[in-house]
XYZ file of C-alpha atoms in Angstrom:
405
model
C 33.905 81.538 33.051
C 31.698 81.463 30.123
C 27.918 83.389 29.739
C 25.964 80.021 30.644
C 28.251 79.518 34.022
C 30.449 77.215 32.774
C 34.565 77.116 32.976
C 36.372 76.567 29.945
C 40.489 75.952 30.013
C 41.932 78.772 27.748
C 45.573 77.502 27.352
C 48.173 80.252 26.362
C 51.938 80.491 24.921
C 54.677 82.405 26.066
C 55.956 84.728 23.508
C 59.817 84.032 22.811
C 62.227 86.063 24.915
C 62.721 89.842 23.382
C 66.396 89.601 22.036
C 68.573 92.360 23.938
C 69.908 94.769 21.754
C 73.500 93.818 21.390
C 76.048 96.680 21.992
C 77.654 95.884 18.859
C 76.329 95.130 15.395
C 77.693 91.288 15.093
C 76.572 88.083 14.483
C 74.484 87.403 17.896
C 75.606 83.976 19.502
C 73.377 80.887 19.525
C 70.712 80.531 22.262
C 72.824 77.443 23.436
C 76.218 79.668 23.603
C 73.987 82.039 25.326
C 73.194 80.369 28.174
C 76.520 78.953 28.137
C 77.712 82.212 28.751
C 75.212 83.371 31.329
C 75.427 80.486 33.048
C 79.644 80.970 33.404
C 79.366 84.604 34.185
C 76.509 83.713 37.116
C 78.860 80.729 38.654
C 82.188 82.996 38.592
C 80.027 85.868 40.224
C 78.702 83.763 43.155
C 81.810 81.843 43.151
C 83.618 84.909 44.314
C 80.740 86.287 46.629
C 81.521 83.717 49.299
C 82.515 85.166 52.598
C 85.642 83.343 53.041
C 87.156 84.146 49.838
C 86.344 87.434 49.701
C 89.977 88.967 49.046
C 91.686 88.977 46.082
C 94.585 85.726 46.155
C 96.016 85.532 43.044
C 98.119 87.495 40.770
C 95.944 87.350 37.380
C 92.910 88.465 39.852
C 95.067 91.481 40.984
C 96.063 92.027 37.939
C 91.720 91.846 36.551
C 91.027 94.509 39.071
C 94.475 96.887 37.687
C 92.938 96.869 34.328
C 89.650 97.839 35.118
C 91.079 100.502 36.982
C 92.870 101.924 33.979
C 90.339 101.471 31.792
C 88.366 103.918 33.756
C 91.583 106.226 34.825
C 92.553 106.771 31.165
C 88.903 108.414 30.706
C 89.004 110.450 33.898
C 92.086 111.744 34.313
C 91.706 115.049 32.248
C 88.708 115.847 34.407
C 90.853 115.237 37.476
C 93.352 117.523 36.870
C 91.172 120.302 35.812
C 89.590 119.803 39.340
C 92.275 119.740 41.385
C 93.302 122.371 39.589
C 90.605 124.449 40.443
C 90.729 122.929 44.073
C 94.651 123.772 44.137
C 94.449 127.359 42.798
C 91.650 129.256 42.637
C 89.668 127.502 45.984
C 93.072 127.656 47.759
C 94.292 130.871 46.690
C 92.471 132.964 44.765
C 88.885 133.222 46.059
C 89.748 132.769 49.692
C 92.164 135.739 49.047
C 89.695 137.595 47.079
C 86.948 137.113 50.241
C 90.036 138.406 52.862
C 90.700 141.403 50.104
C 86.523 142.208 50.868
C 86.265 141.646 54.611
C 85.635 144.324 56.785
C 85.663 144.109 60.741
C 83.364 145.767 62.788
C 85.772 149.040 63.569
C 85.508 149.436 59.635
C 82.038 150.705 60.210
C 82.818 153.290 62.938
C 83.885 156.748 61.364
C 87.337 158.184 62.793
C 85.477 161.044 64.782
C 84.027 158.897 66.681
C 87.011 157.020 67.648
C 88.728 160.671 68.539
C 85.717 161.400 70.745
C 85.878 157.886 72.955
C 89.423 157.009 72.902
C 91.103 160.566 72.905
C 92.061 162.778 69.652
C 93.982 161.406 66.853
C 93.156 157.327 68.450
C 93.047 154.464 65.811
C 89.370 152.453 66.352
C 91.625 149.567 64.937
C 94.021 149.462 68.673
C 90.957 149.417 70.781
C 88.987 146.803 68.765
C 89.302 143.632 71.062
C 88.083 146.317 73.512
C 84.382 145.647 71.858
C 81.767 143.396 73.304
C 82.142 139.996 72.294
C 85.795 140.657 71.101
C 84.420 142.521 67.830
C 82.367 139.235 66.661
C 78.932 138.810 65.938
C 76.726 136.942 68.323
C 76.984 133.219 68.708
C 75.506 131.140 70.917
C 77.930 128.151 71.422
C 81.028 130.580 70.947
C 79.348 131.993 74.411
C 78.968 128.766 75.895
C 82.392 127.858 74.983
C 84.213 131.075 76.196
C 87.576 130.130 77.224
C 88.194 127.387 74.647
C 89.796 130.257 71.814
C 92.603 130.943 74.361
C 93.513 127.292 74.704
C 95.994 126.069 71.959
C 95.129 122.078 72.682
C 91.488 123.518 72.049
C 93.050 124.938 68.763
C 93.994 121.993 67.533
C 90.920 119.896 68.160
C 88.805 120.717 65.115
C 91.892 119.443 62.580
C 92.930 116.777 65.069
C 89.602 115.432 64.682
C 89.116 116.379 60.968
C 92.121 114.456 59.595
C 91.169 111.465 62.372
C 87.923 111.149 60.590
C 88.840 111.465 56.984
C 92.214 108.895 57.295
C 89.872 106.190 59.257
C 87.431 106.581 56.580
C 89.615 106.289 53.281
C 91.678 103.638 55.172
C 88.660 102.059 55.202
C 87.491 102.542 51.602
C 91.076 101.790 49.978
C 91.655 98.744 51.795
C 88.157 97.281 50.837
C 89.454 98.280 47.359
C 90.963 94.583 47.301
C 87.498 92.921 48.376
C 85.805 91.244 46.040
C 82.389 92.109 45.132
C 79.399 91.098 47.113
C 76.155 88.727 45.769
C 74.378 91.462 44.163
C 76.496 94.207 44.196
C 78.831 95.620 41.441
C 82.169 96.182 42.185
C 83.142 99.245 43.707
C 86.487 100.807 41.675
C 88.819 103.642 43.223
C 89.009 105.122 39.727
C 85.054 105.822 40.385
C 85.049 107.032 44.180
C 87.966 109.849 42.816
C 85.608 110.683 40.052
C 82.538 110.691 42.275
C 84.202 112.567 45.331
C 86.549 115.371 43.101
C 83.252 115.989 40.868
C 81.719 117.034 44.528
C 83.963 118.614 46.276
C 84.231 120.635 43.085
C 80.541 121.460 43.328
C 80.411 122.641 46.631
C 83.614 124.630 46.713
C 82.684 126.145 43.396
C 79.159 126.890 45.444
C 80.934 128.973 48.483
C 82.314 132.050 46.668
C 77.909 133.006 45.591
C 77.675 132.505 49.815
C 80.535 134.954 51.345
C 82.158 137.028 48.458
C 79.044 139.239 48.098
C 77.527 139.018 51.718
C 80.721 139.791 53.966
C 80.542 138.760 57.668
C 83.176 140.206 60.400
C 86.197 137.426 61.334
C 85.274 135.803 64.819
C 88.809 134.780 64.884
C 91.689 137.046 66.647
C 93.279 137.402 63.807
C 90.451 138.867 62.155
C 89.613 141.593 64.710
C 92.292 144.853 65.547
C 95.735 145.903 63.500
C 96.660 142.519 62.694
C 94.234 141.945 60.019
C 94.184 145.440 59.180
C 97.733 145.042 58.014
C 97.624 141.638 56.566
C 94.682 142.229 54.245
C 95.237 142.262 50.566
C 95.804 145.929 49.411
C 94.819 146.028 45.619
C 92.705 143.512 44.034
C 95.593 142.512 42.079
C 97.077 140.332 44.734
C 94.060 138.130 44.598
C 95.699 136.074 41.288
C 99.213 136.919 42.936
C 99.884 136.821 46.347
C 99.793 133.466 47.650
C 100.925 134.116 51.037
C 97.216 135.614 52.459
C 95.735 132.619 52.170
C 96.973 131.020 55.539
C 96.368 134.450 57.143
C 92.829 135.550 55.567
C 89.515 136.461 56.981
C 86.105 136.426 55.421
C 85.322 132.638 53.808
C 82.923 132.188 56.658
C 79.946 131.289 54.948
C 79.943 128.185 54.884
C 82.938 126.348 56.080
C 85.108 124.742 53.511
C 86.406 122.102 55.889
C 83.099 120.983 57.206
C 82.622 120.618 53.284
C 85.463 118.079 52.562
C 84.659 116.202 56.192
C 81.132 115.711 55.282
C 82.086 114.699 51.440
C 84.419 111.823 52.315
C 81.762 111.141 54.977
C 79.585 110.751 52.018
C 81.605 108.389 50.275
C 81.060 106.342 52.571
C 77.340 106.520 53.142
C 77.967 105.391 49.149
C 80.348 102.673 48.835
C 80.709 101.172 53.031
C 77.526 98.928 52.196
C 79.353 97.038 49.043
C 83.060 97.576 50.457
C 82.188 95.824 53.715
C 79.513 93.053 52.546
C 78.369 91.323 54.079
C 79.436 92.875 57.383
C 76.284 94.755 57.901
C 76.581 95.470 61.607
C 80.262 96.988 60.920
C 78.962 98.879 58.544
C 76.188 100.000 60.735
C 78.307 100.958 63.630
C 80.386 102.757 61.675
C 77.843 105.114 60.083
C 76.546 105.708 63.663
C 79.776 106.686 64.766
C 80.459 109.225 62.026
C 77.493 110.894 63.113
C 78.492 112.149 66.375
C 82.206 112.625 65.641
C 80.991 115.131 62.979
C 79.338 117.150 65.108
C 81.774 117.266 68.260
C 84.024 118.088 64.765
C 81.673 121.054 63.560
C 81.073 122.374 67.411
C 84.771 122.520 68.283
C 85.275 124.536 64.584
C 82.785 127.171 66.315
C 83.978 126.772 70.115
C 87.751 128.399 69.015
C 86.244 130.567 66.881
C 87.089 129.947 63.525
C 83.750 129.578 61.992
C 79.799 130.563 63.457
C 77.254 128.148 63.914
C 75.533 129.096 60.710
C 78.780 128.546 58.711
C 79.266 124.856 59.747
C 75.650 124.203 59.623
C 75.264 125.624 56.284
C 78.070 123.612 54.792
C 77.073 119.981 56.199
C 73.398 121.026 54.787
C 75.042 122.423 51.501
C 77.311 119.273 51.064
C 74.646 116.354 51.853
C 72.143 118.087 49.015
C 74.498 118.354 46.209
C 75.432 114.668 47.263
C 71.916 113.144 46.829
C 71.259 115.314 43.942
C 74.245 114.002 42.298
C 72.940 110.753 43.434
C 69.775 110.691 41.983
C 70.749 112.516 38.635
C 73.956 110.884 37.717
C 72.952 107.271 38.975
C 74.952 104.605 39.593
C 78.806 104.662 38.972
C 79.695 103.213 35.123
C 81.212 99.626 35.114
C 84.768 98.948 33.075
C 82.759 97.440 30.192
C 81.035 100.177 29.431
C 84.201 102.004 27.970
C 85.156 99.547 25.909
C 84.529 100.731 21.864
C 84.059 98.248 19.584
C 86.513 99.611 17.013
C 88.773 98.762 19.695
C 88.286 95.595 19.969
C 85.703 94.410 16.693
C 87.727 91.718 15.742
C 87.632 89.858 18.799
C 84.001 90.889 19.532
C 83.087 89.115 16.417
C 84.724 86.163 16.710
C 83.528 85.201 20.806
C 80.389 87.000 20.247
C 80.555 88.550 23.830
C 78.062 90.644 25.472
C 80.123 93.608 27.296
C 77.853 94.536 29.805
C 77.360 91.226 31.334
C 81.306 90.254 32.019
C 82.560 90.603 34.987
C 86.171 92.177 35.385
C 88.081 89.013 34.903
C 86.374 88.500 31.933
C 87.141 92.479 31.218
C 90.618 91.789 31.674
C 91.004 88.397 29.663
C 89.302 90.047 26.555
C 91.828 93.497 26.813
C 94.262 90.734 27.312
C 95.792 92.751 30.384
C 96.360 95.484 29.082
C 96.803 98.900 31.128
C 97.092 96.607 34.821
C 100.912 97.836 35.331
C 99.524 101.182 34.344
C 96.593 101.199 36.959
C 98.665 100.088 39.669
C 101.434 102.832 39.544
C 98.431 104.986 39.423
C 96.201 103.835 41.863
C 99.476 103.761 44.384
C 100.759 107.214 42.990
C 96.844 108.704 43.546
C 96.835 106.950 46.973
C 100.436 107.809 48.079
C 99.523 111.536 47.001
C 96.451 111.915 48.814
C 97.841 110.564 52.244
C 100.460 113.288 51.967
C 98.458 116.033 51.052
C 95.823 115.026 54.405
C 99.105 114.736 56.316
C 100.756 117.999 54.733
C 96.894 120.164 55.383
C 97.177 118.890 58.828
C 100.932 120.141 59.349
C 100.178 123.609 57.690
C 96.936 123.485 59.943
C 98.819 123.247 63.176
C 101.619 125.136 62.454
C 103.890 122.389 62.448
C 105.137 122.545 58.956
């Protein structure tokens, strides 16, 4: 609209596309190879979005998702065993040992006189202790409501029962969709990064516990952790923290907050993450299946308090705890690093240079062809070895847990 009230046509140019920085310095292909190139990567990707041919048929595919596997194993693997390391040893062993070697119960607190002047002269306050209201535990309100379930061993199992139900169904779930091919839209979802992403967590949140219950010491609710029983199997000398491996099973004190509410509500986590691209584009599945987490987690977290292993505050405090330093991780870590993104271009110059590829747009058959498959025998002996160790480690934690190993 011009001063006098008139329209006038301006006509204007769209500036030429902003070349992407390449990831390499080479000689850039032609705008015609380009979208060649686009166009190929684009048709493969939808071509293996549709519904029906969502699993992986063929050998070379299997043997395209192996290698992107390894590629990201090879740069992980050194961080995984210093976790589980840490998980193994000093979670296991050492700290919960160090909280048992701090607990006190309540007859700690009474002074021996007083146990002369109630119970008769020369009386230990640790015989008469499940003579104390509420067995010698602190107040809880579901414990209370639950009375009789501590005295029931089918009650006693419940909580790992449950616990091991829960986390099998889920990474049955999440290793089987491993062989899914990627949705429209979404990238593909590697084992290699739900490890990384789920040991880097659990990591957190068990390093977190020891700041919560080896300076703040609450009394055992448990049976074991009330009278002469854990009077005589508590650590001794602080020494027996680094050595004595056999307190553990037996120890009192790592109340706050529950270590197994920790590792339900992380693999529930992972799949809060990875359910929506594993089971694309079964939405409603996926759906139900959150829903149903929900509520099997708590019956989980309120049987945990009902036999007395843990308070209310403990399991509370530990789904809370867990489902913070999830998001967090979430939001400052971003979205899990694609195969390509490995690849150096020392590694591979020569061939970059002569096909003039553009890493961060191929897919992982593409990944595959230009590593020309190498590392996919390697990342399946891995993968199975990672996923034939982790099912016996749930099943072994669930033996120990019962009493049946």
């Amino acid at each position: 609209i011009t001063t006098s009230g008139g329209l006038r046509r301006l006509s204007f140019e769209c500036p030429p596309p902003i070349p992407a920085t390449p990831m390499f310095d080479v000689e850039a292909p032609t705008d015609d190879e380009a979208q060649v190139q686009s166009c190929e990567v684009r048709e493969l990707r939808k071509g293996d979005a549709t519904p029906n041919e969502r699993w992986y048929s063929s050998f070379d595919a299997m043997r395209a998702r192996f290698v992107c596997e390894w590629i990201i194993i090879k740069h992980r693997v050194l961080e995984w065993m210093l976790e589980i390391g840490f998980l193994l040893y000093l979670n296991a062993f050492v700290v919960r040992t160090w909280a048992f070697y701090n607990h006190a119960q309540i007859m700690d607190y009474i002074p021996a006189e007083w146990c002369s002047k109630i119970w008769g002269e020369g009386a230990n306050c640790h015989d008469h202790a499940h003579e104390l209201v509420n067995g010698g535990a602190l107040n809880d309100v579901f414990q209370h409501a639950f009375e009789g379930a501590a005295s029931s061993e089918a009650m006693k199992l419940a909580p790992e029962i449950l616990e091991i139900s829960i986390i099998l169904a889920v990474s049955c779930i999440l290793i089987v969709c491993m062989f899914r091919r990627p949705a429209p839209g979404k990238a593909p979802v590697y084992f290699a990064n739900i490890t990384t992403r789920l040991l880097r967590l659990v990591t957190l949140v068990y390093g977190l516990r020891p700041l919560f219950f080896l300076f703040t010491v609450l009394p055992g609710p448990a049976e074991k952790c009330v009278g002469v029983e854990e009077l005589m199997n508590r650590p001794t000398s602080f020494q027996q923290v680094f050595t004595d491996t056999s307190k553990s099973g037996v120890n009192c004190g790592d109340l706050i907050y529950s270590g197994h509410v920790a590792a339900l509500v992380s693999i529930i986590s992972c799949f809060y993450e990875y359910g929506d691209a594993t089971l694309a584009p079964h939405r409603q599945l996926n759906m139900a299946i959150r829903l149903l987490l929900i509520p099997a987690t708590c019956v989980q977290m309120l049987c945990i308090v009902a036999v007395r292993n843990h308070y209310t505050v403990d399991v509370t405090a530990a789904a809370l705890v867990t489902m913070a330093c999830w998001r967090l991780y979430h939001f400052e870590m971003g979205p899990d690093p694609q195969p390509a993104s490995f690849l150096k271009a020392k590694d591979y110059e020569a061939k970059v240079t002569k096909e003039g590829l553009v890493l961060h747009e191929m897919d992982e058959q593409h990944v595959a062809e230009f590593c020309e498959y190498k590392g996919a025998y390697f990342g399946a002996v891995v993968f199975g070895g990672v996923v034939i160790a982790y099912s016996f480690a749930v099943v072994g934690t669930f033996l120990a847990m019962t009493g049946m190993l």
